Tab-separated table of C-alpha atoms in Angstrom:
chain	number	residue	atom	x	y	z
A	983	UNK	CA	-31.859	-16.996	-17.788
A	984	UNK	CA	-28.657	-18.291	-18.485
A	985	UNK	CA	-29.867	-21.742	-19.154
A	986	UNK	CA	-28.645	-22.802	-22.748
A	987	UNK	CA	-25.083	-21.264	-22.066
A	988	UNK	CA	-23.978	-24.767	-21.392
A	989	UNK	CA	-24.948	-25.753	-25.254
A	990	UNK	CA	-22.111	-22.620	-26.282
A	991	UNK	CA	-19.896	-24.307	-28.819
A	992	UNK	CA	-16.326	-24.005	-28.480
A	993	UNK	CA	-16.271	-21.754	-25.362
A	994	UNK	CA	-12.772	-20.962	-23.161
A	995	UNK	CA	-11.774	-18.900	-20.649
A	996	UNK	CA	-8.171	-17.241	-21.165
A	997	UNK	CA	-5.837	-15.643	-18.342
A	998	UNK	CA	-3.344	-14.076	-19.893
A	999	UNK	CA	-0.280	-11.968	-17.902
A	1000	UNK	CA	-2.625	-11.978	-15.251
A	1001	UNK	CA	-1.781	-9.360	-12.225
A	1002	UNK	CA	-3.688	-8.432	-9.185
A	1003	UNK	CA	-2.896	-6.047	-6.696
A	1004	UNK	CA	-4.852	-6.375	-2.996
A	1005	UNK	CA	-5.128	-3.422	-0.742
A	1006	UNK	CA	-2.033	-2.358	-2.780
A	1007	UNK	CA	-0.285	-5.324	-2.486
A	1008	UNK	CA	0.803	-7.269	-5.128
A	1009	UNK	CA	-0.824	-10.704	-4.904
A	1010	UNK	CA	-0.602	-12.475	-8.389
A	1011	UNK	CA	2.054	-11.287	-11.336
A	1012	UNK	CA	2.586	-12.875	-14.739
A	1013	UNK	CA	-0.307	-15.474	-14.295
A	1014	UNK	CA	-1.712	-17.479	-17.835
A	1015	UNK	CA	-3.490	-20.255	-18.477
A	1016	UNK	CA	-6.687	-21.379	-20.000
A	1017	UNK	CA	-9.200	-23.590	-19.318
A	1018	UNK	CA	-11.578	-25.279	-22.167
A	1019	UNK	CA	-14.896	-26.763	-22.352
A	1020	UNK	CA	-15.281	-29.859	-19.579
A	1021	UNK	CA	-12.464	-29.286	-18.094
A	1022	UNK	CA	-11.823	-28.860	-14.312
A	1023	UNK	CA	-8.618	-26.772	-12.880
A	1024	UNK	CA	-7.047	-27.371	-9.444
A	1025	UNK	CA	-4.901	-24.550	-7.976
A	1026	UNK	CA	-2.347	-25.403	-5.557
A	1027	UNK	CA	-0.368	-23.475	-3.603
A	1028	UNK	CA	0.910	-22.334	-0.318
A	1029	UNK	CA	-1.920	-19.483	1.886
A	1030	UNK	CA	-1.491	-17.015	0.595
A	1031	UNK	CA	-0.485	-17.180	-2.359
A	1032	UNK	CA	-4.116	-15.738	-4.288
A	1033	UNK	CA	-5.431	-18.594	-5.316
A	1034	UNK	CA	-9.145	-16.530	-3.748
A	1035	UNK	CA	-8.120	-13.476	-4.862
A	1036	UNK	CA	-7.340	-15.279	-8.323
A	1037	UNK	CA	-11.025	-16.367	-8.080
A	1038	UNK	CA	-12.283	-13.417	-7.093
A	1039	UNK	CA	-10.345	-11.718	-10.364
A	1040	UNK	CA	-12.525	-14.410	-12.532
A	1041	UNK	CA	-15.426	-13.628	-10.994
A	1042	UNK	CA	-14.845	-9.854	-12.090
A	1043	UNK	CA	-14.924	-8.727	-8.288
A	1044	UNK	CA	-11.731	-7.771	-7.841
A	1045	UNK	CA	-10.490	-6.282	-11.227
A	1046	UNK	CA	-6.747	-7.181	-12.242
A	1047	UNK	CA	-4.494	-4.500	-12.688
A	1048	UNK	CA	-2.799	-5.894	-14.968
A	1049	UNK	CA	-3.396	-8.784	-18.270
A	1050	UNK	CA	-6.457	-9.512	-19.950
A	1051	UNK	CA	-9.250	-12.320	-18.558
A	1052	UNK	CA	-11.639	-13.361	-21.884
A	1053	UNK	CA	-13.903	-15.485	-22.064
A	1054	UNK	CA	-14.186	-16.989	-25.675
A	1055	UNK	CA	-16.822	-16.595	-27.786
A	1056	UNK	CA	-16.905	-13.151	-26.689
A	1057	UNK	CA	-19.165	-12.934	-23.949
A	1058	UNK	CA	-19.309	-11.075	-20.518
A	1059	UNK	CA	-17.681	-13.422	-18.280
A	1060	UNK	CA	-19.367	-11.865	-14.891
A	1061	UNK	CA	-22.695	-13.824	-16.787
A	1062	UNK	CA	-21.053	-17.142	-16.971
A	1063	UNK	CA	-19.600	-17.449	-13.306
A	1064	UNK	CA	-20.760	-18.761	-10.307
A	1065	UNK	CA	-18.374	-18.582	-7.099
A	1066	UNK	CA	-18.486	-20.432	-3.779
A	1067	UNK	CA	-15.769	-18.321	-1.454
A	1068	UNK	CA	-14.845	-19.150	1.780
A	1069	UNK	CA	-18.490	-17.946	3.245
A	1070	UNK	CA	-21.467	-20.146	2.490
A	1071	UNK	CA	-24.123	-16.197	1.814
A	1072	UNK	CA	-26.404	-18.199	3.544
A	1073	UNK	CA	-28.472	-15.811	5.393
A	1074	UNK	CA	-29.091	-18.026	8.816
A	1075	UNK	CA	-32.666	-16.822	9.694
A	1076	UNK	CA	-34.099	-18.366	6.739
A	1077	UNK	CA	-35.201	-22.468	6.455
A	1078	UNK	CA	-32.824	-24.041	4.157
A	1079	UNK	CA	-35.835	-24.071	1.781
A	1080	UNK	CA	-35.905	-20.470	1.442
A	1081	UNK	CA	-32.126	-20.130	1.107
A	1082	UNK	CA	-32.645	-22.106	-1.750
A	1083	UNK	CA	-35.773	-20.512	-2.924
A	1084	UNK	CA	-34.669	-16.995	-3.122
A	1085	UNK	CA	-31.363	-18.098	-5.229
A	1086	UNK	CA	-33.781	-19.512	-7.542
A	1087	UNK	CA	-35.677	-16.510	-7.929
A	1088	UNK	CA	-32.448	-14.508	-8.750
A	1089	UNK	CA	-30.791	-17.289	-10.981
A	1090	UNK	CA	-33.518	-18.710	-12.568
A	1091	UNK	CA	-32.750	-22.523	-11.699
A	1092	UNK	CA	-35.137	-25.192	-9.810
A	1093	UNK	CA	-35.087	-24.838	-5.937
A	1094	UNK	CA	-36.715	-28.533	-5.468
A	1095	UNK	CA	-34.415	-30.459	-7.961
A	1096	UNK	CA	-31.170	-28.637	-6.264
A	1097	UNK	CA	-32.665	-29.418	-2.862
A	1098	UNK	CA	-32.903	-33.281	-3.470
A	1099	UNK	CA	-29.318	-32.817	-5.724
A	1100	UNK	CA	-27.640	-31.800	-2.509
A	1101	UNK	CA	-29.308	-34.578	-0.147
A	1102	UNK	CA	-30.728	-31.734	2.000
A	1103	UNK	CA	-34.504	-32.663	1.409
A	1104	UNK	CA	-34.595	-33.717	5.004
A	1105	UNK	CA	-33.654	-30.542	5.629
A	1106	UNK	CA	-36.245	-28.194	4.265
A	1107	UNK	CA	-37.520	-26.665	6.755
A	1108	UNK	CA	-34.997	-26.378	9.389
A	1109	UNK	CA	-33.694	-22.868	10.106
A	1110	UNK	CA	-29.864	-22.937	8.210
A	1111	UNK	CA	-28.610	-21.161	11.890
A	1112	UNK	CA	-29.491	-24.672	13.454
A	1113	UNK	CA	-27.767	-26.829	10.215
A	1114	UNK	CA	-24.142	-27.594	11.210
A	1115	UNK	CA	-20.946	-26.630	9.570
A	1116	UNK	CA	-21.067	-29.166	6.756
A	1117	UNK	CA	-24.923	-29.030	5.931
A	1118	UNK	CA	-24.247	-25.124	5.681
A	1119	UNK	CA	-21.497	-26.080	3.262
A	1120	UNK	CA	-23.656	-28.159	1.367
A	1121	UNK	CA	-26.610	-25.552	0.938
A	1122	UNK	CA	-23.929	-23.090	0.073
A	1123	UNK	CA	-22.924	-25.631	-3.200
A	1124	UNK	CA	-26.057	-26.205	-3.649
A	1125	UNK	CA	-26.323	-22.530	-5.119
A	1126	UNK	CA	-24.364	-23.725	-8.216
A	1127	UNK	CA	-26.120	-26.197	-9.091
A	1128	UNK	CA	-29.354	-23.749	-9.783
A	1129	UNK	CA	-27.212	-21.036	-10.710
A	1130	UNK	CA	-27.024	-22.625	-13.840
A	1131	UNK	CA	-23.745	-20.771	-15.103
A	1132	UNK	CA	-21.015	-22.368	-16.863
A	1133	UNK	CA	-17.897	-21.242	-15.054
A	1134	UNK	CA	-18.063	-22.487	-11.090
A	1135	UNK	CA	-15.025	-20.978	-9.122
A	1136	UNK	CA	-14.639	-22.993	-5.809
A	1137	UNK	CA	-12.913	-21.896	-2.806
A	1138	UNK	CA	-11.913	-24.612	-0.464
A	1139	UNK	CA	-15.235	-26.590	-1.499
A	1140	UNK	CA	-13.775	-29.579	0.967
A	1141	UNK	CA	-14.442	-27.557	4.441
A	1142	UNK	CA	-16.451	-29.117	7.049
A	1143	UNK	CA	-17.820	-31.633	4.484
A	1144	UNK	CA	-17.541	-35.244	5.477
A	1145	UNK	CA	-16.209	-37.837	3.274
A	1146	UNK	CA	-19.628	-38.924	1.703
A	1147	UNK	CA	-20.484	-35.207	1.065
A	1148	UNK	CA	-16.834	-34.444	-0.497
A	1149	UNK	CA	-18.111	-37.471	-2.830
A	1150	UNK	CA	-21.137	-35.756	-3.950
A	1151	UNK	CA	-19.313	-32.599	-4.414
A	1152	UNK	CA	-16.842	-34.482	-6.807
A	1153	UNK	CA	-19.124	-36.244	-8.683
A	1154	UNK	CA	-21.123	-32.774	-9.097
A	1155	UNK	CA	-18.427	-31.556	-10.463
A	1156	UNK	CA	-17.493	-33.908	-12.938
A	1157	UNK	CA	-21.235	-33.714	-14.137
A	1158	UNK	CA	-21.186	-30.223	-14.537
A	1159	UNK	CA	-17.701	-30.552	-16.495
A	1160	UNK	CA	-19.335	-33.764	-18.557
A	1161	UNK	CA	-22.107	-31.515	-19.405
A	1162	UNK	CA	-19.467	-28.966	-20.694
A	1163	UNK	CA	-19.023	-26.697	-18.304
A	1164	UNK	CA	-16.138	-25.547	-16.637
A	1165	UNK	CA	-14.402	-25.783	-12.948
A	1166	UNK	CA	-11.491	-23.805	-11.480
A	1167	UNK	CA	-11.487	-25.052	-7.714
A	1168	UNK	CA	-9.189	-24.082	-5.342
A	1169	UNK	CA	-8.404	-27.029	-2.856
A	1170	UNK	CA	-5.888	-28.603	-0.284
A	1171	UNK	CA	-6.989	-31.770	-0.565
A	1172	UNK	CA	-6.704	-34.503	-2.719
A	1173	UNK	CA	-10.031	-34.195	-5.103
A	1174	UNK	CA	-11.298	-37.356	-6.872
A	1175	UNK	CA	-11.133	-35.783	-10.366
A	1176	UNK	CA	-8.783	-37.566	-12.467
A	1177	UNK	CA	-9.399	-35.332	-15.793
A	1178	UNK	CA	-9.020	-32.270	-13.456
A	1179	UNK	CA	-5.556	-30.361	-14.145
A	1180	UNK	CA	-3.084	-28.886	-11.518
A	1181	UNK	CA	-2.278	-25.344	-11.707
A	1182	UNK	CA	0.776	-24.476	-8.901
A	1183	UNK	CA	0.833	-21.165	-8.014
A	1184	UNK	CA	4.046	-19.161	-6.781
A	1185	UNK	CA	4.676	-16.186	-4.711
A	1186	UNK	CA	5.717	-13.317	-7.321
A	1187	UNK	CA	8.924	-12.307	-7.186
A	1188	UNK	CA	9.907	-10.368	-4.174
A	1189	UNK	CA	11.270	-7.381	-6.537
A	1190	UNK	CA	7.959	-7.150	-8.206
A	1191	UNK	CA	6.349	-7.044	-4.874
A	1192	UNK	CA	7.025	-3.670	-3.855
A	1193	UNK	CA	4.877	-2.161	-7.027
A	1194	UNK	CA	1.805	-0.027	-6.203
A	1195	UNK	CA	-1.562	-0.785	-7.169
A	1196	UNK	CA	-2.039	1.356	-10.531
A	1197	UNK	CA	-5.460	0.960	-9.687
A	1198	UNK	CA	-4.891	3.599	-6.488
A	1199	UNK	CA	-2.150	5.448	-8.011
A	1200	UNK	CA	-4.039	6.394	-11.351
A	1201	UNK	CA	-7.225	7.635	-9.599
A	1202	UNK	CA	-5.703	9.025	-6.083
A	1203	UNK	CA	-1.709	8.788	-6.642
B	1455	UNK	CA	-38.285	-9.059	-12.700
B	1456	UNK	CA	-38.504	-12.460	-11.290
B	1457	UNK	CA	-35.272	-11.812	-9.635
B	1458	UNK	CA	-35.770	-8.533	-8.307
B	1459	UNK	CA	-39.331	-9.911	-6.791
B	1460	UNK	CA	-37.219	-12.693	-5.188
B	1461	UNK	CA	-34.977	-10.043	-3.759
B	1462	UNK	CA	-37.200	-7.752	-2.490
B	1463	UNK	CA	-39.212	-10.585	-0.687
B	1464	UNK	CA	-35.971	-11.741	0.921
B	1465	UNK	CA	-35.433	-8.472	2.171
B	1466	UNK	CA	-38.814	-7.708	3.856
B	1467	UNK	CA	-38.709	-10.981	5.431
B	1468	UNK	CA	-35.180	-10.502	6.629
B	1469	UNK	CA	-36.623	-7.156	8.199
B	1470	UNK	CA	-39.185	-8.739	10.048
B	1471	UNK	CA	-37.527	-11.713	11.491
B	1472	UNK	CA	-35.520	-11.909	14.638
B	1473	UNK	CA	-32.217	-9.282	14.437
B	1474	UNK	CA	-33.669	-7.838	11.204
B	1475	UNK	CA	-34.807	-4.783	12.755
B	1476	UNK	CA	-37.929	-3.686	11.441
B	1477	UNK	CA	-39.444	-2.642	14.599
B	1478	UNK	CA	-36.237	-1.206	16.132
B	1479	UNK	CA	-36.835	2.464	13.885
B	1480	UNK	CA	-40.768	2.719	14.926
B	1481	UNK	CA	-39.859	1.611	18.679
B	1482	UNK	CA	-37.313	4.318	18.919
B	1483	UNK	CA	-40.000	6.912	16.958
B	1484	UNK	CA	-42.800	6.346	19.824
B	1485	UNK	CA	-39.926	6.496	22.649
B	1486	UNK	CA	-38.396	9.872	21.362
B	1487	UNK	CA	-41.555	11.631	20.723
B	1488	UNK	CA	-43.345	10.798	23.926
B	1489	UNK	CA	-40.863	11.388	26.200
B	1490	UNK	CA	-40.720	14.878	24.567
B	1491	UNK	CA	-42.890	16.039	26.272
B	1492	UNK	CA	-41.919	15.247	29.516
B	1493	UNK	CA	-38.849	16.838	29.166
B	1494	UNK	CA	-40.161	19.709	27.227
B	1495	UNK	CA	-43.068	20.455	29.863
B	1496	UNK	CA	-46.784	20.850	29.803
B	1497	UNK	CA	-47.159	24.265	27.718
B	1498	UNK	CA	-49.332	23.283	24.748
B	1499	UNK	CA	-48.060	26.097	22.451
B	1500	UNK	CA	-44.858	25.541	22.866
B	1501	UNK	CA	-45.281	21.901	22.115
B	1502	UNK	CA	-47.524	22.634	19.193
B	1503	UNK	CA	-44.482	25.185	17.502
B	1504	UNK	CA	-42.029	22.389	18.276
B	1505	UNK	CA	-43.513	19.447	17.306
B	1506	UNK	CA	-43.032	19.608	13.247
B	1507	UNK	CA	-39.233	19.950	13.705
B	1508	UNK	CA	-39.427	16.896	16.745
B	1509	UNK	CA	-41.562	14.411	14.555
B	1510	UNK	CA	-38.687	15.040	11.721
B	1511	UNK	CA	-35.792	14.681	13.862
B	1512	UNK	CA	-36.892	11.892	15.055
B	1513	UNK	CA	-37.942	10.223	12.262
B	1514	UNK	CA	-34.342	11.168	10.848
B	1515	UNK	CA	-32.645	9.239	13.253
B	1516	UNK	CA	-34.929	6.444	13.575
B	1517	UNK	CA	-34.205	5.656	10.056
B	1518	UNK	CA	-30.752	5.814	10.664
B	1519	UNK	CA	-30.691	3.258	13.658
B	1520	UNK	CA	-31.089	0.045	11.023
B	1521	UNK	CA	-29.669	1.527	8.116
B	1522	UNK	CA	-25.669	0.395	9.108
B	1523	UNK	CA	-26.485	-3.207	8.795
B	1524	UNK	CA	-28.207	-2.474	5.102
B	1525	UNK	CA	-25.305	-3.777	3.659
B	1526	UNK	CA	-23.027	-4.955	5.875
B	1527	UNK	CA	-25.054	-8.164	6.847
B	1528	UNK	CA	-24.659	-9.580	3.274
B	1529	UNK	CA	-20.927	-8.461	3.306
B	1530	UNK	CA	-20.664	-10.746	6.476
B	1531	UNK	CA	-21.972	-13.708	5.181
B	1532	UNK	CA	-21.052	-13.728	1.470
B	1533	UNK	CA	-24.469	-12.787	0.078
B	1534	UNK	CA	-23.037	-9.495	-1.165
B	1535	UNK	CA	-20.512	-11.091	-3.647
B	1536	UNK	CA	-23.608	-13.909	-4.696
B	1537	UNK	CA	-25.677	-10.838	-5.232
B	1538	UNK	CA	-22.695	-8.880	-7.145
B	1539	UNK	CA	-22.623	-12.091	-9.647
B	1540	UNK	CA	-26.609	-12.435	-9.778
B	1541	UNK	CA	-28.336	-11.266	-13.012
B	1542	UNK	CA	-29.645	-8.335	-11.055
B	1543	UNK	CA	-27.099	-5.446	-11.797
B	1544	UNK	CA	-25.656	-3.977	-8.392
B	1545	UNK	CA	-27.728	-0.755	-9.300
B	1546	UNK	CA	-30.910	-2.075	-8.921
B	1547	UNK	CA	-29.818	-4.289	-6.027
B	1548	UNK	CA	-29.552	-0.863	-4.051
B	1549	UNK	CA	-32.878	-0.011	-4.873
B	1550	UNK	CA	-34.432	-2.939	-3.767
B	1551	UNK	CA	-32.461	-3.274	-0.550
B	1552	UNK	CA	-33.721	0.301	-0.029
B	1553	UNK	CA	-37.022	0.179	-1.160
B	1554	UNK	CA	-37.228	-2.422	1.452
B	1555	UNK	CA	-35.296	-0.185	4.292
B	1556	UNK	CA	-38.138	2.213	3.409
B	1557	UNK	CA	-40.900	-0.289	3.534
B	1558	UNK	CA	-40.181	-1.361	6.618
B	1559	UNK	CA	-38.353	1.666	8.574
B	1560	UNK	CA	-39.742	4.614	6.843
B	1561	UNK	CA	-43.465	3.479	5.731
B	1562	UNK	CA	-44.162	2.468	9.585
B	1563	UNK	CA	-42.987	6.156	10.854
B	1564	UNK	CA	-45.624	7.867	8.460
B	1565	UNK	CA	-48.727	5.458	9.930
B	1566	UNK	CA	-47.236	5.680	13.617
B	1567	UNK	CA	-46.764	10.021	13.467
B	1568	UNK	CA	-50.271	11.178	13.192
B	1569	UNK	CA	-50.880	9.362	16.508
B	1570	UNK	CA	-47.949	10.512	18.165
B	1571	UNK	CA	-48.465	14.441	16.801
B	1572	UNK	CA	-51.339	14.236	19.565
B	1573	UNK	CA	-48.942	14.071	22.319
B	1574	UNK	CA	-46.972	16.986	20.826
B	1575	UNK	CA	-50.348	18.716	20.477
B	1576	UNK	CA	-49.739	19.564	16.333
B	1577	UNK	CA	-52.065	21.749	15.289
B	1578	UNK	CA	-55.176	20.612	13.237
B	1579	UNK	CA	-54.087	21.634	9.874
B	1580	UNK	CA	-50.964	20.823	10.041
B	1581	UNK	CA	-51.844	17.072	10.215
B	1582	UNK	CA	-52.184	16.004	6.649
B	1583	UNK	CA	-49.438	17.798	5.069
B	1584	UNK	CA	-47.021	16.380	7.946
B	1585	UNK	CA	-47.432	13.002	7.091
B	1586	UNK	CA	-48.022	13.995	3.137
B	1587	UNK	CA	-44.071	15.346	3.739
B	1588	UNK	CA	-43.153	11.951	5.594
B	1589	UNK	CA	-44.694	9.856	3.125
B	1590	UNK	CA	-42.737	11.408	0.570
B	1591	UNK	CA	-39.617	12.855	2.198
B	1592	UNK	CA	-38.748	9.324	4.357
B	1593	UNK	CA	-37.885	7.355	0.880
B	1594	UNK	CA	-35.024	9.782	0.472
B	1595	UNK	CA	-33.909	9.021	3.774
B	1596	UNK	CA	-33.676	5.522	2.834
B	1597	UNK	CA	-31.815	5.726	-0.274
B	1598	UNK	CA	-29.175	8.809	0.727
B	1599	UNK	CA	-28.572	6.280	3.850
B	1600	UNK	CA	-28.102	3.379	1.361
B	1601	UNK	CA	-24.867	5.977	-0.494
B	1602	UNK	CA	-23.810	5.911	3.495
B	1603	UNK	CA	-24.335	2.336	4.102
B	1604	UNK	CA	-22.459	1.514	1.320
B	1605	UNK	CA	-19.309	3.911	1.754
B	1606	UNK	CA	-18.676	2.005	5.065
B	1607	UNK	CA	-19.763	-1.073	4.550
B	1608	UNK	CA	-16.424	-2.763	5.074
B	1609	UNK	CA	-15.715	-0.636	8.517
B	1610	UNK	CA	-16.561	-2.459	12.100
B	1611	UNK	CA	-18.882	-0.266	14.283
B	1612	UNK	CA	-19.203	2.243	11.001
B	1613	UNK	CA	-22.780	3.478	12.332
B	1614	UNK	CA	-21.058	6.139	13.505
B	1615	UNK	CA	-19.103	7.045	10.475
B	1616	UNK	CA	-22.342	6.627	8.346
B	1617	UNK	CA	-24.316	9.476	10.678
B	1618	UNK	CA	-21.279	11.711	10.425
B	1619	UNK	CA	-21.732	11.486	6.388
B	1620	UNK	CA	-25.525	10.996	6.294
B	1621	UNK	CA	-27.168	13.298	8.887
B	1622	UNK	CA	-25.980	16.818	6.770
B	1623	UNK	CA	-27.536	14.732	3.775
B	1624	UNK	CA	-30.403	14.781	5.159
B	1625	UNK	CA	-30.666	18.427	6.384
B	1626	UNK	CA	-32.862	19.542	2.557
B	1627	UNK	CA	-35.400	16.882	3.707
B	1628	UNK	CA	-35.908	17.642	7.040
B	1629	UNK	CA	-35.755	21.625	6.175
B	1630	UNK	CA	-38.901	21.164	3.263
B	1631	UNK	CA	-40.250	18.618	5.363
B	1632	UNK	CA	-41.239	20.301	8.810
B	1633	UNK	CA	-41.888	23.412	6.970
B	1634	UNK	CA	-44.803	22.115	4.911
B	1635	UNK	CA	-45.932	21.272	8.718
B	1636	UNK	CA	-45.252	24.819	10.139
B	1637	UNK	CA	-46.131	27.053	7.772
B	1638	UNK	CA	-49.949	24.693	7.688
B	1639	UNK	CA	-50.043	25.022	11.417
B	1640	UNK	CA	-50.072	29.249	10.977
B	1641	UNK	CA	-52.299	28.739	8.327
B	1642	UNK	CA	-50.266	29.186	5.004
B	1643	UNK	CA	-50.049	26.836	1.831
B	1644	UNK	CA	-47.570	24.062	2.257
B	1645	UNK	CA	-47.375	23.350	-1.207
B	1646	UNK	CA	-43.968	24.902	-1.820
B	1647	UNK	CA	-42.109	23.108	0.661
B	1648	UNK	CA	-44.223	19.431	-0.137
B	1649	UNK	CA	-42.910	20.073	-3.796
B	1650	UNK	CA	-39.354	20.665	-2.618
B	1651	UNK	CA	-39.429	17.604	-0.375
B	1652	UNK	CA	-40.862	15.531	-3.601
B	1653	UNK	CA	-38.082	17.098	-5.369
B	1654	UNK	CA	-35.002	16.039	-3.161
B	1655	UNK	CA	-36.444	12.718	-3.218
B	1656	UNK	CA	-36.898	11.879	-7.177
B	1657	UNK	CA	-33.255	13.445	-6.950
B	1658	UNK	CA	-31.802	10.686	-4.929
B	1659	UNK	CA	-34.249	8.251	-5.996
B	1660	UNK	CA	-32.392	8.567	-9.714
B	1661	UNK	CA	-28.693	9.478	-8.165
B	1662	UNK	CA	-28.113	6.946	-5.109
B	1663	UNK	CA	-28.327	3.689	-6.613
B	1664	UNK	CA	-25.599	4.700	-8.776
B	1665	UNK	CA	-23.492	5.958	-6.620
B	1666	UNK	CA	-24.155	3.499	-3.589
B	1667	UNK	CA	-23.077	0.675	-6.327
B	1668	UNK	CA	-20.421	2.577	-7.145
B	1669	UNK	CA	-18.746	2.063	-3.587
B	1670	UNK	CA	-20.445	-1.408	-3.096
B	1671	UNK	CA	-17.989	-2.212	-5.931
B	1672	UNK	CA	-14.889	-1.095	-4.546
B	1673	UNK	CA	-15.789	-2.645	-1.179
B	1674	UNK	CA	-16.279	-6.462	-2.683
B	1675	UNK	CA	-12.194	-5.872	-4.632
């Protein structure tokens, strides 16, 4: 499922006027930008300032209140995207085999092949509550490369990897964006992605701030 | 298919692995309904008029005992937002994490209350269409609890919330379902109140997994 996405022609992902509101708060106003074929996006920015809730708006979990997200051709972008947050959904009583085993089932993608592609063959059978931080890191990226979607949305990929591992991860990504897919990856630290773009994000206004979420005040307001 | 098979493995192996809680509903089952008696007393038709109602209660709150980590697990470790993405739509996610509650929770009570109804002293007749009632009343415990599970997902300690909004849910099931075992044990035709108890359960069968996705997906905003 999902597989031949990747062969899509001309295929872009549009923010346009972008605003999100979170727990009624208002966390991103007036956002645009647009991201094309093989290319990878960087957001910088103070905590805090939604680059994961800017994510999570992509990934169609937390629905903007305000501005259009399209993916072009027209397709349904919750299809095309595959997110890494700040939790690895690695369920800890299950061998990092099985992790990987049961995302393939649900994706579609090769467990073996993303087991060697993430250097975690040695690995296989080890419960993931006895892997440490990083090699739960790892297994959680891992997940992306059998998701086999187009669009991955990474938040703070860097954490707990060491430096080899952040080199794999970079390198993954500029396959996936060689291959023509797309990257929007959230990140403190300096990536080695040259083609990558920088997208700075700023606090909205503090006037605009103190708008409600017309999310809560057109169902419950 | 594929994906929904890959679920619904994870699930049952979840259940049955160490903090999964598979045998926490059954062990609580045999505990309430044999210390009954002891606080009940010896009188065997006494015990045989209560024991319909006690073999539902219990089984009631047995299922209730794992069902506030349904969700909530996968909410703690990211799963529920990979599973939100997945190809499987959130709908039929419910089911399966349900189906599985049952499987494992409810399916365990039926085989485990014909034993126990000794104890309790349930009168001959009234045997086959008390666990008929369980086998077909205990799914609906499972999937109303999923609506509950759901609704407070996102609340610490929310086990308590969920029995506040589940337990009067469950008050048509446990009516039908200890009167098809009463009304055998004097010697009448339980059919009505099996048919009712079928009834309430294709009912939330078809309802819940709408409306448990429903608040799954104002949870993950």
């Amino acid at each position: 499922m999902g597989r031949s996405e990747r062969q899509d022609g001309a295929m872009r992902l549009e923010v346009e006027d972008l605003t999100v509101h979170r727990g009624g708060r208002l966390v991103i106003a007036g956002l645009g930008f647009a991201v094309d074929r093989g290319e990878a996006l960087i957001l910088r920015g103070p905590n805090g300032v939604g680059k994961s809730t800017l994510l999570r708006a992509l990934a169609g979990l937390a629905p903007p209140s305000g501005g259009r997200i399209t993916l072009t051709p027209d397709l349904a972008l919750e299809d095309h995207v595959a997110l890494t947050g700040h939790l690895d959904a690695i369920k800890l009583q299950m061998s990092v085999a099985e992790n990987l085993r049961f995302w393939a089932g649900l994706h579609g993608g090769d467990a073996d092949a993303a087991l060697i592609g993430a250097g975690l063959e040695a690995l296989a059978d080890r419960p993931a509550g006895f892997c440490s931080a990083g090699q739960k890191r790892r297994l959680g990226l891992a997940r992306l490369l059998l998701a086999g979607r187009a669009i991955w949305l990474m938040d703070e990929p860097t954490v707990s990897l060491d430096r080899e591992a952040e080199a794999w991860l970079t390198g993954q990504v500029r396959t996936h964006c060689a291959g023509g897919g797309m990257a929007v990856i959230a990140t403190h630290v300096a990536l080695d992605l040259p083609a990558a773009r920088v997208l700075r994000m700023q606090r909205p206004e503090p006037q605009a701030a103190h708008g409600t979420d017309p999310f809560l005040q057109g169902r419950w307001g | 298919m594929r994906a929904a098979r890959a679920l619904l493995l994870r699930e049952l192996a979840l259940a049955l692995r160490s903090g999964g809680g598979a045998g926490l509903g059954l062990a609580f089952f045999l505990i309430v309904l044999l210390i009954a008696p002891l606080g009940i007393g010896p009188e065997l038709g006494l015990l045989s008029r209560v024991a319909p109602g006690l073999i539902w209660i219990a089984a009631l709150l047995a299922c209730l005992l794992s069902l506030d980590r349904l969700f909530q697990a996968d909410l703690e470790d990211g799963s529920l937002d990979v599973l939100a993405l997945s190809p499987l739509p959130m709908e039929a996610v419910v089911a399966l994490k349900a189906l599985a509650h049952w499987l494992t929770t409810g399916l365990p009570l039926v085989v485990a209350a014909p034993v126990l109804a000794l104890t309790l002293a349930l009168p001959g007749p009234a045997y086959l269409p008390m666990v008929i009632g369980l086998l077909i009343g205990t799914p609906a415990l499972s999937f109303i609890g999923a609506v509950g599970a759901a609704l407070t997902v996102g609340i610490r300690r929310g086990g308590l919330l969920l029995s506040l909004l589940v337990l009067p849910l469950y008050i048509p099931t446990l009516i039908f379902g200890a009167q098809a075992a009463i009304r055998a044990g004097r010697g009448l035709d339980p059919a009505t109140p099996l048919l009712l108890t079928g009834a309430i359960t294709l009912f939330t069968l078809a309802l819940a997994p709408f409306a448990a996705a429903a608040a799954l997906r104002i949870n993950l905003r």
